[in-house]
Tab-separated table of N, CA and C and ligand atoms in Angstrom:
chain	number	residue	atom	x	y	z
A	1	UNK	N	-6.702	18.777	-14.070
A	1	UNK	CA	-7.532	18.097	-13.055
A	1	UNK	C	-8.118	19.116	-12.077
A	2	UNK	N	-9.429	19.058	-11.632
A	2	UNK	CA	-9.972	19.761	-10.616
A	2	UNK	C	-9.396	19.747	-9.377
A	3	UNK	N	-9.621	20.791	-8.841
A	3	UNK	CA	-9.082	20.622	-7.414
A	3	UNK	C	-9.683	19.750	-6.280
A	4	UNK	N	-11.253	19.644	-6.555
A	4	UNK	CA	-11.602	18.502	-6.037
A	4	UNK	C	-11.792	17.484	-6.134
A	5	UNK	N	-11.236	17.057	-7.391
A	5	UNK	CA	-11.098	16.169	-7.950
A	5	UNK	C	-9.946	15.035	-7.269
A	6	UNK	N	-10.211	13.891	-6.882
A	6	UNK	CA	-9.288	12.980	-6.174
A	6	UNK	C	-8.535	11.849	-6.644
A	7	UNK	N	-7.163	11.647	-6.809
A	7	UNK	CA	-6.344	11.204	-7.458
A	7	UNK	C	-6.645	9.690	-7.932
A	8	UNK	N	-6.892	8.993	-6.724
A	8	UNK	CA	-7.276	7.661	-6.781
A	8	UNK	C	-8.141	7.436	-5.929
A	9	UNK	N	-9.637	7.084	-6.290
A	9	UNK	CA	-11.052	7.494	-5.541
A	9	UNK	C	-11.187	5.879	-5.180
A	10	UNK	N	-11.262	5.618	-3.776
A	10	UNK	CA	-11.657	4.288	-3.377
A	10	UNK	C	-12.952	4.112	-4.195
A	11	UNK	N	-13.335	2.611	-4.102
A	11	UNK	CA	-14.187	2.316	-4.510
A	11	UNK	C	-14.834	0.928	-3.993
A	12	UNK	N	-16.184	0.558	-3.575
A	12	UNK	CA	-16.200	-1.337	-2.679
A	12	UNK	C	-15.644	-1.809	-3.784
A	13	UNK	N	-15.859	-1.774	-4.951
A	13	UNK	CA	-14.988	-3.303	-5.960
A	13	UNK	C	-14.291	-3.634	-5.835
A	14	UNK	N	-13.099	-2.551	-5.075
A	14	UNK	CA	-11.658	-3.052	-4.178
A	14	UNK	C	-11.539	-3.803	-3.404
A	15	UNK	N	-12.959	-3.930	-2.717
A	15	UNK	CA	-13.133	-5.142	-1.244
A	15	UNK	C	-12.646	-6.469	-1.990
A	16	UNK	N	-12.003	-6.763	-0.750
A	16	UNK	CA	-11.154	-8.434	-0.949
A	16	UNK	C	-12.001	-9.052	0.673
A	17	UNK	N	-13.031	-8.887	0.763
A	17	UNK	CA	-13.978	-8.942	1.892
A	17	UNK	C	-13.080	-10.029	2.911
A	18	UNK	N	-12.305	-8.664	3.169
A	18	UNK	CA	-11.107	-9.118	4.580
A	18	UNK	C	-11.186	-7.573	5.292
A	19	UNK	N	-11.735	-7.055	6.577
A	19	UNK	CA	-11.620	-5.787	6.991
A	19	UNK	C	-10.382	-5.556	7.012
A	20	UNK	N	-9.731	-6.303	7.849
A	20	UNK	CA	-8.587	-5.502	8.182
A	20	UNK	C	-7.761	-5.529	6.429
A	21	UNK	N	-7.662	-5.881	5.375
A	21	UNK	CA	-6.975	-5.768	4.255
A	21	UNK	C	-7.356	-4.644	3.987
A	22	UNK	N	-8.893	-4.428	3.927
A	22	UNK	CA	-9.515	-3.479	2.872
A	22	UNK	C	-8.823	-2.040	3.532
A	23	UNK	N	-9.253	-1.913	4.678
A	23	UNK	CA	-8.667	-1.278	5.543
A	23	UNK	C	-7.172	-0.937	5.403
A	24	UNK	N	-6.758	-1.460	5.285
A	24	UNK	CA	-4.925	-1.011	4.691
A	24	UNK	C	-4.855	-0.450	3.555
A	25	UNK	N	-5.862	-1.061	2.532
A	25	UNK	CA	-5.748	-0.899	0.787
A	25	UNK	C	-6.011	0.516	0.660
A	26	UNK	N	-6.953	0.783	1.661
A	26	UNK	CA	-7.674	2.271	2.138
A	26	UNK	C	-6.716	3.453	2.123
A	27	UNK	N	-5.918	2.477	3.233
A	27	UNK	CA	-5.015	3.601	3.833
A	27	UNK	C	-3.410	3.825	3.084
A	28	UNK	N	-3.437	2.852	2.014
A	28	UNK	CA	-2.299	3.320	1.044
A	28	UNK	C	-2.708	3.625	-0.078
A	29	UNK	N	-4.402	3.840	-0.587
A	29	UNK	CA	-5.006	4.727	-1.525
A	29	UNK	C	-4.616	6.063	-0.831
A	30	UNK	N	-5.238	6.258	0.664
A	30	UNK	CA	-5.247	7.831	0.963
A	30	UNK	C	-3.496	8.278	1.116
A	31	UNK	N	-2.757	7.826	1.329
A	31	UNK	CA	-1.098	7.934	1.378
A	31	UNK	C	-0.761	8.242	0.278
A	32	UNK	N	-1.402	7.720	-0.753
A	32	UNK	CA	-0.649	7.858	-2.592
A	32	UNK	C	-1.540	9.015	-2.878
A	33	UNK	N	-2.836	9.471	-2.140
A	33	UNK	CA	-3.726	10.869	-2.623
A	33	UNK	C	-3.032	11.632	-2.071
A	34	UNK	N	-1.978	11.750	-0.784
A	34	UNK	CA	-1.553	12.757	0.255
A	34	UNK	C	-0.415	12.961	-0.430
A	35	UNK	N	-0.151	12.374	-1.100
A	35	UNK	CA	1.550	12.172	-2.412
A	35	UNK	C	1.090	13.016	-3.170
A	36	UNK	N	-0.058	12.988	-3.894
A	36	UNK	CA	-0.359	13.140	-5.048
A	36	UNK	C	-0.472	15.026	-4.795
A	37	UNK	N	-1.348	15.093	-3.893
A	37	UNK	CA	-1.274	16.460	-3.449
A	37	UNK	C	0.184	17.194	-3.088
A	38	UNK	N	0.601	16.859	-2.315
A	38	UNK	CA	2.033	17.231	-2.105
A	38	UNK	C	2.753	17.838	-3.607
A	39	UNK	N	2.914	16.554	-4.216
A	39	UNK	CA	3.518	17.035	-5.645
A	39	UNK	C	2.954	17.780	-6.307
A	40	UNK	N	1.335	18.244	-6.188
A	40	UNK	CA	0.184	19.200	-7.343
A	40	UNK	C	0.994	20.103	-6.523
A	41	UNK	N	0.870	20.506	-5.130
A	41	UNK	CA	0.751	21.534	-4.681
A	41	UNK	C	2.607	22.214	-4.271
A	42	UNK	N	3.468	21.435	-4.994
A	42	UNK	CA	4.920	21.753	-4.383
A	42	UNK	C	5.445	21.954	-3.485
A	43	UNK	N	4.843	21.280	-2.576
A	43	UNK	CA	5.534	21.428	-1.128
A	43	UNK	C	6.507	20.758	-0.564
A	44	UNK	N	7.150	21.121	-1.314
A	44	UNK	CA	9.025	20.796	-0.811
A	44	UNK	C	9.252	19.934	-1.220
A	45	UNK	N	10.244	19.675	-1.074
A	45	UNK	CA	11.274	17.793	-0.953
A	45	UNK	C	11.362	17.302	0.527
A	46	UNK	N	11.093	17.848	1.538
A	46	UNK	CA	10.927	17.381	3.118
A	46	UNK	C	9.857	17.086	3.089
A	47	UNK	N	8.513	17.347	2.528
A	47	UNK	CA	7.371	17.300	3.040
A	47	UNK	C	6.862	16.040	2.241
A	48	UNK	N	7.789	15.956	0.793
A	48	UNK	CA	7.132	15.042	-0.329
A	48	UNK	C	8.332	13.894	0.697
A	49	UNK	N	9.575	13.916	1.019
A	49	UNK	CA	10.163	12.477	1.387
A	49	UNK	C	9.652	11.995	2.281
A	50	UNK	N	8.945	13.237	3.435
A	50	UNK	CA	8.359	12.260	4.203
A	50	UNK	C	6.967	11.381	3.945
A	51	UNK	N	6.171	11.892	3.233
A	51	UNK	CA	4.990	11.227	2.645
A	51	UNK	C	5.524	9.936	2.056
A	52	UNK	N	6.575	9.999	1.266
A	52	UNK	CA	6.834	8.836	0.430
A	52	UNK	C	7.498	7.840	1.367
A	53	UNK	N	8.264	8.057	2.631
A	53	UNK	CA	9.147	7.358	3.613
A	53	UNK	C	7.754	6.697	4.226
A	54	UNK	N	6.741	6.752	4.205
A	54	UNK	CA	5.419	6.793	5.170
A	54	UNK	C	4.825	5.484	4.007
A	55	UNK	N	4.862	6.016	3.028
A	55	UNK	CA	4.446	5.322	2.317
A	55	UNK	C	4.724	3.671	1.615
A	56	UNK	N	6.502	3.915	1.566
A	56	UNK	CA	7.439	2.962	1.586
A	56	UNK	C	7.000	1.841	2.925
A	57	UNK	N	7.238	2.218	4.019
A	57	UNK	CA	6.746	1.689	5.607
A	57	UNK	C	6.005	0.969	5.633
A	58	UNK	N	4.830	1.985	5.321
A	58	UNK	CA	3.517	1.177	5.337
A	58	UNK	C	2.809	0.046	4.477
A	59	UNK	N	3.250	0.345	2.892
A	59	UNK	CA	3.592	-0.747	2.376
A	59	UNK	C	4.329	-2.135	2.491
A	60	UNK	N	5.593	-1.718	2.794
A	60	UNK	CA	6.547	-3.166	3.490
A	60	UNK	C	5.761	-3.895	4.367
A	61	UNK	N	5.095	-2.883	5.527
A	61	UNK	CA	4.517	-3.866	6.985
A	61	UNK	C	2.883	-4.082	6.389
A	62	UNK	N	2.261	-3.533	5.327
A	62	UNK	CA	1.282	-4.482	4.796
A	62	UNK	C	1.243	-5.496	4.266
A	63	UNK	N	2.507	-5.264	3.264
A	63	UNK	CA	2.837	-6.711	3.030
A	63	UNK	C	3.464	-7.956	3.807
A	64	UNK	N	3.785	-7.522	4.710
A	64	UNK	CA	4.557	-8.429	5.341
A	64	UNK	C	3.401	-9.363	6.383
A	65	UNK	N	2.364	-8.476	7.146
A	65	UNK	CA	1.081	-8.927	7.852
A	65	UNK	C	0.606	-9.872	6.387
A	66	UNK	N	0.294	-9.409	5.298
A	66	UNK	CA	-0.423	-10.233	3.938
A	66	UNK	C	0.191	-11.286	4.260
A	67	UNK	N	1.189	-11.907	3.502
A	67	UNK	CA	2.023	-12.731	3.565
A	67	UNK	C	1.727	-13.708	5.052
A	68	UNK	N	2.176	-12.876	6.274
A	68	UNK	CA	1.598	-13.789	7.411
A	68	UNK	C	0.150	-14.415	7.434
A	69	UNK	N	-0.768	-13.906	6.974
A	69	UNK	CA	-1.953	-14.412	6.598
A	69	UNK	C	-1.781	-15.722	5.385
A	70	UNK	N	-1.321	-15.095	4.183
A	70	UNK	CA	-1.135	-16.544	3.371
A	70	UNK	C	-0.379	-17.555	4.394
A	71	UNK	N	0.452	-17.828	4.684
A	71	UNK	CA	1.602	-18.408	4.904
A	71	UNK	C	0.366	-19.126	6.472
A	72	UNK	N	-0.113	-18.806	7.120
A	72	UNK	CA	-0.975	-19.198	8.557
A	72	UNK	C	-2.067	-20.330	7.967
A	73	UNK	N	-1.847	-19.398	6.987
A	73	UNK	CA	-3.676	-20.365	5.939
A	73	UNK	C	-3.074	-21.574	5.003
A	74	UNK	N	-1.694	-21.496	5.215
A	74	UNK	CA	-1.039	-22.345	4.298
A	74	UNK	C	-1.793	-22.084	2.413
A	75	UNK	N	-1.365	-21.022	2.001
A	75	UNK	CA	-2.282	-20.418	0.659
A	75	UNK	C	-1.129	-21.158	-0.149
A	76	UNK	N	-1.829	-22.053	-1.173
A	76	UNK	CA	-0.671	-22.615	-2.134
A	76	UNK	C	0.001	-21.722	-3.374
A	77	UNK	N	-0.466	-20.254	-3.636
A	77	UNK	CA	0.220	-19.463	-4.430
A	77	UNK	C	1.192	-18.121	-3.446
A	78	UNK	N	1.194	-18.536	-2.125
A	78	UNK	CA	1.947	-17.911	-1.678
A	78	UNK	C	3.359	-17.589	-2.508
A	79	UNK	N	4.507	-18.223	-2.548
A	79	UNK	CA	5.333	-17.547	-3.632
A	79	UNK	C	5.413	-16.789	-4.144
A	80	UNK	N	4.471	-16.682	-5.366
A	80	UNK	CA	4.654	-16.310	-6.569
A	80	UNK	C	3.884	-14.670	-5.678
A	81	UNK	N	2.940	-15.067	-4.511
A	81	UNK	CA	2.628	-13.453	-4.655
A	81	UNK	C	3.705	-12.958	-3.794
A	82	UNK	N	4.372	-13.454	-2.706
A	82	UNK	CA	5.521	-12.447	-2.414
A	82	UNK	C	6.523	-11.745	-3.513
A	83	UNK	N	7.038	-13.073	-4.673
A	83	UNK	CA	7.570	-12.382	-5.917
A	83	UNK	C	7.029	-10.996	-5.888
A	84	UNK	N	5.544	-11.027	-6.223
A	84	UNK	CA	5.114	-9.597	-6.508
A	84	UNK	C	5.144	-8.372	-5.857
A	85	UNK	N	5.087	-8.653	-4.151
A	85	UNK	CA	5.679	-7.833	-3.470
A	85	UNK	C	6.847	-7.081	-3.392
A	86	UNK	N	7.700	-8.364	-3.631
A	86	UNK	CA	9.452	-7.579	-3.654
A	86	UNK	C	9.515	-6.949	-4.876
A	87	UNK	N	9.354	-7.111	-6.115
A	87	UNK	CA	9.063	-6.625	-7.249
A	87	UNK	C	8.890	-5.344	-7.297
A	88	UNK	N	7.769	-5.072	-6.530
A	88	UNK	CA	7.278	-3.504	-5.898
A	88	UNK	C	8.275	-3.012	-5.395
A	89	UNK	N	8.013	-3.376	-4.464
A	89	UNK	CA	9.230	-2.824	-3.619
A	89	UNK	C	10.467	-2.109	-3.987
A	90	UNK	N	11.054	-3.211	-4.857
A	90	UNK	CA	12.146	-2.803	-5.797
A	90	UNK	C	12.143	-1.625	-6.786
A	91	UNK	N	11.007	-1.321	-7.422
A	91	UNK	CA	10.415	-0.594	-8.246
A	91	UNK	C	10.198	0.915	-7.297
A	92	UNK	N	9.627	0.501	-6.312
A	92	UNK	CA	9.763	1.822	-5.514
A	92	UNK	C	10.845	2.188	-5.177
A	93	UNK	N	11.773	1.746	-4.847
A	93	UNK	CA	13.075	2.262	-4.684
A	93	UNK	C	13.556	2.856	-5.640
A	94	UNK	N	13.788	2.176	-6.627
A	94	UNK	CA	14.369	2.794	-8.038
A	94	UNK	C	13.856	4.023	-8.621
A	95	UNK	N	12.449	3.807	-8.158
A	95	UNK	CA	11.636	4.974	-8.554
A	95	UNK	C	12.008	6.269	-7.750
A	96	UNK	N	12.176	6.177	-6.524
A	96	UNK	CA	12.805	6.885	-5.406
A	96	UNK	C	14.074	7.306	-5.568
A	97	UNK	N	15.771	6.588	-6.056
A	97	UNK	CA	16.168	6.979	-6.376
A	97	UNK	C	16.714	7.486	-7.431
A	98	UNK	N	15.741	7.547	-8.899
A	98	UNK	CA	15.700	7.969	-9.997
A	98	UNK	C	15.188	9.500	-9.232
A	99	UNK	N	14.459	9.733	-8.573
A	99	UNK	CA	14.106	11.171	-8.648
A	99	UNK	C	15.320	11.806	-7.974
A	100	UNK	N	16.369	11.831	-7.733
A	100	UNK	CA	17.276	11.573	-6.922
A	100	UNK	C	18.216	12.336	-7.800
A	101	UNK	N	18.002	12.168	-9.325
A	101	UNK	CA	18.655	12.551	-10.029
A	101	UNK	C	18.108	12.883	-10.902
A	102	UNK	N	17.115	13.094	-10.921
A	102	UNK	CA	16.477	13.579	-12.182
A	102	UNK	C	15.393	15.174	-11.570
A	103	UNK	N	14.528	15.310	-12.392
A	103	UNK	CA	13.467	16.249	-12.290
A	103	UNK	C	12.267	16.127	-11.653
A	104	UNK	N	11.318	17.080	-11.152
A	104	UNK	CA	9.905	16.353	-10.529
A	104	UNK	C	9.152	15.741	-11.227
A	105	UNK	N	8.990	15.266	-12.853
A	105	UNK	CA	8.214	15.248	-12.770
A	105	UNK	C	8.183	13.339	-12.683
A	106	UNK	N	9.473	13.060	-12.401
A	106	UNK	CA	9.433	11.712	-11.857
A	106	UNK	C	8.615	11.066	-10.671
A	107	UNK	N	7.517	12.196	-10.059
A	107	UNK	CA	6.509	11.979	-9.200
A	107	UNK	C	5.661	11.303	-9.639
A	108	UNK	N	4.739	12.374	-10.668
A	108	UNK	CA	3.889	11.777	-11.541
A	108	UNK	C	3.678	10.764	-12.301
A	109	UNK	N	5.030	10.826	-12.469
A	109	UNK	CA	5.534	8.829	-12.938
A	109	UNK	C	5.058	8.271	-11.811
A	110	UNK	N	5.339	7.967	-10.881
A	110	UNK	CA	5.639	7.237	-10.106
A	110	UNK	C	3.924	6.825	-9.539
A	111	UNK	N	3.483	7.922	-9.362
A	111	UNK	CA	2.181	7.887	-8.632
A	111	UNK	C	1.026	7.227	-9.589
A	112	UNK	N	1.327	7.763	-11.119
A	112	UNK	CA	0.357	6.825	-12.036
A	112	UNK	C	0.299	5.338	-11.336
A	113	UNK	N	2.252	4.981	-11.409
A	113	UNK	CA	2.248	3.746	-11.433
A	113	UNK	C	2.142	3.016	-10.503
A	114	UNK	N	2.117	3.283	-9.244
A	114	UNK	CA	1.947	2.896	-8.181
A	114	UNK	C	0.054	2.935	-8.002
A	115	UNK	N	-0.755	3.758	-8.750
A	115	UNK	CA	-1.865	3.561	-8.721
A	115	UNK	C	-2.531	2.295	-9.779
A	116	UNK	N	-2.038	2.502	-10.675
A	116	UNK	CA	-2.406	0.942	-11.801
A	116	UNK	C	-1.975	-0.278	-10.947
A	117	UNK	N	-0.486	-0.169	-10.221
A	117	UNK	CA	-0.073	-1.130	-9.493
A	117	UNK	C	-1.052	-2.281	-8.698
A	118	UNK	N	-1.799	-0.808	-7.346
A	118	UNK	CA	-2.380	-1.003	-6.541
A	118	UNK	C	-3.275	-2.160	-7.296
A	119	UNK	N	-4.360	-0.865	-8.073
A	119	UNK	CA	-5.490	-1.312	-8.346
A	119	UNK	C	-5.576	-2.974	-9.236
A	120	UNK	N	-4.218	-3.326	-9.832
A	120	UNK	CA	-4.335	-4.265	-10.407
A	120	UNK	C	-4.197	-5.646	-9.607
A	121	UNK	N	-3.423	-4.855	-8.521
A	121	UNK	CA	-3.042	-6.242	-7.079
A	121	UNK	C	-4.336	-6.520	-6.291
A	122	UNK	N	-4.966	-5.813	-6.377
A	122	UNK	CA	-5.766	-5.693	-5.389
A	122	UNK	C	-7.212	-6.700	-5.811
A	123	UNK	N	-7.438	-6.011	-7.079
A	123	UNK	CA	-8.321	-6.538	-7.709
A	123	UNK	C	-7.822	-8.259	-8.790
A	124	UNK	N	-6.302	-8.512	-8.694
A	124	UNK	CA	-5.945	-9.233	-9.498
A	124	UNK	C	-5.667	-10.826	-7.927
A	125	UNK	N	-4.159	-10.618	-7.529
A	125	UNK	CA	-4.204	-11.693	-6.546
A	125	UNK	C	-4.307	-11.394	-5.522
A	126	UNK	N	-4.634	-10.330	-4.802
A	126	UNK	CA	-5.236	-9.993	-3.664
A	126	UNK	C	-6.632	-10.994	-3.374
A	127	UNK	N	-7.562	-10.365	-4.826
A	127	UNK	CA	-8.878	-11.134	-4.647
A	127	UNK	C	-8.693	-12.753	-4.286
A	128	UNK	N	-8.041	-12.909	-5.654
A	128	UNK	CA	-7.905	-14.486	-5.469
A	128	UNK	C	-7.310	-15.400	-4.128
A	129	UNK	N	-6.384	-14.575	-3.395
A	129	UNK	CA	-5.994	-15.055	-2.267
A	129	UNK	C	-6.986	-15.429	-1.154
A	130	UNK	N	-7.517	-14.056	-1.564
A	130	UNK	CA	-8.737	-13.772	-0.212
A	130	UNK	C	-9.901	-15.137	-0.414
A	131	UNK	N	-10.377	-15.071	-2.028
A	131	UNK	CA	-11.558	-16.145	-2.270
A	131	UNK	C	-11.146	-17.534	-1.737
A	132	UNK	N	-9.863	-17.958	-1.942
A	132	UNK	CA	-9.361	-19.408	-1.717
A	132	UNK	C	-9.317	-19.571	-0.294
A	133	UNK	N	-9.070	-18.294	0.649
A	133	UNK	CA	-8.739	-18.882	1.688
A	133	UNK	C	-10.101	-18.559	3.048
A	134	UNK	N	-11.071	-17.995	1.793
A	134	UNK	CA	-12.326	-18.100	2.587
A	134	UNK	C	-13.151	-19.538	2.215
A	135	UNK	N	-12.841	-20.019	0.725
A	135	UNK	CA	-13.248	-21.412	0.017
A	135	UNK	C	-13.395	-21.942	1.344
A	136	UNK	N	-11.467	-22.479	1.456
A	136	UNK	CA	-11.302	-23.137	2.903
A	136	UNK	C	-11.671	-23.374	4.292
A	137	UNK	N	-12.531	-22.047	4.570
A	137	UNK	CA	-13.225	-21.855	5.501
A	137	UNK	C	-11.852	-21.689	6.460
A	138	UNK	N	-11.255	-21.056	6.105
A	138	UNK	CA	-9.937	-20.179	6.974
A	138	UNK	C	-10.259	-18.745	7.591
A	139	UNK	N	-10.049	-19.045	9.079
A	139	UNK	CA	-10.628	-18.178	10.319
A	139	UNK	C	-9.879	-16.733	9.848
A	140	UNK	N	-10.143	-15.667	9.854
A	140	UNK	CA	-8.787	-14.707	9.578
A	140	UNK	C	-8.998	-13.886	11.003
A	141	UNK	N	-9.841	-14.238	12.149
A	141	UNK	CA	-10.021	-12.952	13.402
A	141	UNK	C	-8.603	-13.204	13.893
A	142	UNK	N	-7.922	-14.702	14.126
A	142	UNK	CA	-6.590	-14.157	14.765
A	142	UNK	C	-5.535	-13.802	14.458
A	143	UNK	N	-5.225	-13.472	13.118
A	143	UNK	CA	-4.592	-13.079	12.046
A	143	UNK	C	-4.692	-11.445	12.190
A	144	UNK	N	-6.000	-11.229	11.877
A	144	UNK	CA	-6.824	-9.637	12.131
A	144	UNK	C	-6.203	-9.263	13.461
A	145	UNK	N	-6.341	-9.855	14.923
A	145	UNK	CA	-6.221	-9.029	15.759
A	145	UNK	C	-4.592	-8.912	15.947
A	146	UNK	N	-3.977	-10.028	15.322
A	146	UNK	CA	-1.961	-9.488	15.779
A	146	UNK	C	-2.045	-8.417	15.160
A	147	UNK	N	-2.439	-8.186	13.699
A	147	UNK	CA	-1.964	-7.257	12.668
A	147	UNK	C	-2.889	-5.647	13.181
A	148	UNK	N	-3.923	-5.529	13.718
A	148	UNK	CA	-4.024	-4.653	14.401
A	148	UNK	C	-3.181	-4.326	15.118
A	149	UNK	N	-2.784	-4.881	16.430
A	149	UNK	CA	-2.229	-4.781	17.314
A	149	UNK	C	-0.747	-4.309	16.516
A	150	UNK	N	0.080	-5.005	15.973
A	150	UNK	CA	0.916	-4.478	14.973
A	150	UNK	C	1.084	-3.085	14.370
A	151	UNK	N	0.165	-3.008	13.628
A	151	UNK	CA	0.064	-1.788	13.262
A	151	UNK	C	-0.545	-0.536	14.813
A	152	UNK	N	-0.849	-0.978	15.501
A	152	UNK	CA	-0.804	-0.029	16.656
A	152	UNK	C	0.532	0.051	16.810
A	153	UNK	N	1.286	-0.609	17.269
A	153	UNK	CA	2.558	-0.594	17.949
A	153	UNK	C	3.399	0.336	16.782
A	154	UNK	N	3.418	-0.368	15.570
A	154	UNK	CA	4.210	0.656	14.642
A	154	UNK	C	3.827	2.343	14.582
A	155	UNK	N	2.249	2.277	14.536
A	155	UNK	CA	1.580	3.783	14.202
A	155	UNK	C	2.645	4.509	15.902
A	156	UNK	N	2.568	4.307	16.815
A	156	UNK	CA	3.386	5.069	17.734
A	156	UNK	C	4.660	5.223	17.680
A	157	UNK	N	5.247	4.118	16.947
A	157	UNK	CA	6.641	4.591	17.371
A	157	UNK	C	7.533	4.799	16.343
A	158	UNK	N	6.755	5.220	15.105
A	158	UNK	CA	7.246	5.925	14.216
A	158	UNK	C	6.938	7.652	13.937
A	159	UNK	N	7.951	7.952	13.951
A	159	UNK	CA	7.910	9.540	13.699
A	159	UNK	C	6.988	9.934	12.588
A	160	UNK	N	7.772	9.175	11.372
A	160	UNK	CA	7.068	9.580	10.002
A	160	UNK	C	5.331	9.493	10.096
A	161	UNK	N	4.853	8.460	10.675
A	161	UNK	CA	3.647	8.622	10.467
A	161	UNK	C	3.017	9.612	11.274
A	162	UNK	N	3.501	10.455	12.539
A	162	UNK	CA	2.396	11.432	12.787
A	162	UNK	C	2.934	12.778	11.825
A	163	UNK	N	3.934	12.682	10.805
A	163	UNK	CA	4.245	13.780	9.703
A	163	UNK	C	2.732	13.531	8.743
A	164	UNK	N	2.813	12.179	8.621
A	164	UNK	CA	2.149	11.614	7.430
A	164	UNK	C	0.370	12.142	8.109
A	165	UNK	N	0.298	11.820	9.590
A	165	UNK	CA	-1.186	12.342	9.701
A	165	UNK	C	-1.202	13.663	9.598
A	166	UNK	N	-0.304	14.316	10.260
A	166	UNK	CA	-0.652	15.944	10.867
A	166	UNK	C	-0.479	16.302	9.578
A	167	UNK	N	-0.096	15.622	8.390
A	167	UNK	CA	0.221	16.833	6.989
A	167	UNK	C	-0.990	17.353	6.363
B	1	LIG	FE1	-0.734	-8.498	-1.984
């Protein structure tokens, strides 16, 4: 792969025409590119746990704002997509502590799969969530401004993430 070449290249087809979503989807594409580099470029096991601890985080509290959005809009496949969340979740862990005991190149595992992941959620019931609960004519600005506000409050008072910016 080129060096300027970029691991997982946003793209609009990703839009689930929700800002503040797209906006997250954004920012755990560029988290899994800041991974991805880390591991091309070998920079440590401190520098790669904290990217991935950043990454873990930020995932959980995206999903968890998602979810508050279904669940406000009353979305009738709510369920089945948290299933898919914890699922992840779970998968990241395992994935996390499989490298734990194994070799690096359990990165590259990991980062494929967490990129097919993304792109398949995103574009699979992400969309569909988003279409049904705009169908409805469901407001999302006050939804948007807690989860801003949210993610302000977290971006300060976590350590890992000014590792995760300044890296
Ligand atoms: Fe989701």
């Amino acid at each position: 792969m080129a060096n300027d070449e970029v691991f997982f290249k946003w793209s609009p087809d990703y839009s689930v025409n929700i800002k503040t979503i797209d906006d997250q989807h954004q920012e755990l594409v560029n988290i899994l590119n800041r991974l991805f580099v880390a591991v091309s470029k070998r920079e440590g096991d401190l520098a790669i746990a904290g990217i991935l601890d950043a990454l873990v985080s930020y995932t959980q509290t995206h999903f968890a704002l998602e979810e508050r959005l279904m669940r406000q809009a009353k979305y009738k496949d709510l369920e089945p997509h948290i299933a898919e969340h914890k699922k992840l979740l779970a998968e990241l862990d395992q994935l996390a502590k499989k490298h734990m005991l194994e070799e690096k190149t359990i990165y590259f595992e990991m980062l494929t799969f967490l990129k097919t992941w993304l792109k398949e959620h995103i574009n699979g019931v992400d969309t569909k969530y988003s279409a049904a609960l705009q169908e409805v004519g469901f407001s999302v600005d006050v939804w948007e401004r807690e989860a801003t506000a949210e993610f302000a409050a977290m971006s300060n008072s976590k350590k890992w993430w000014e590792l995760w910016k300044a890296a």
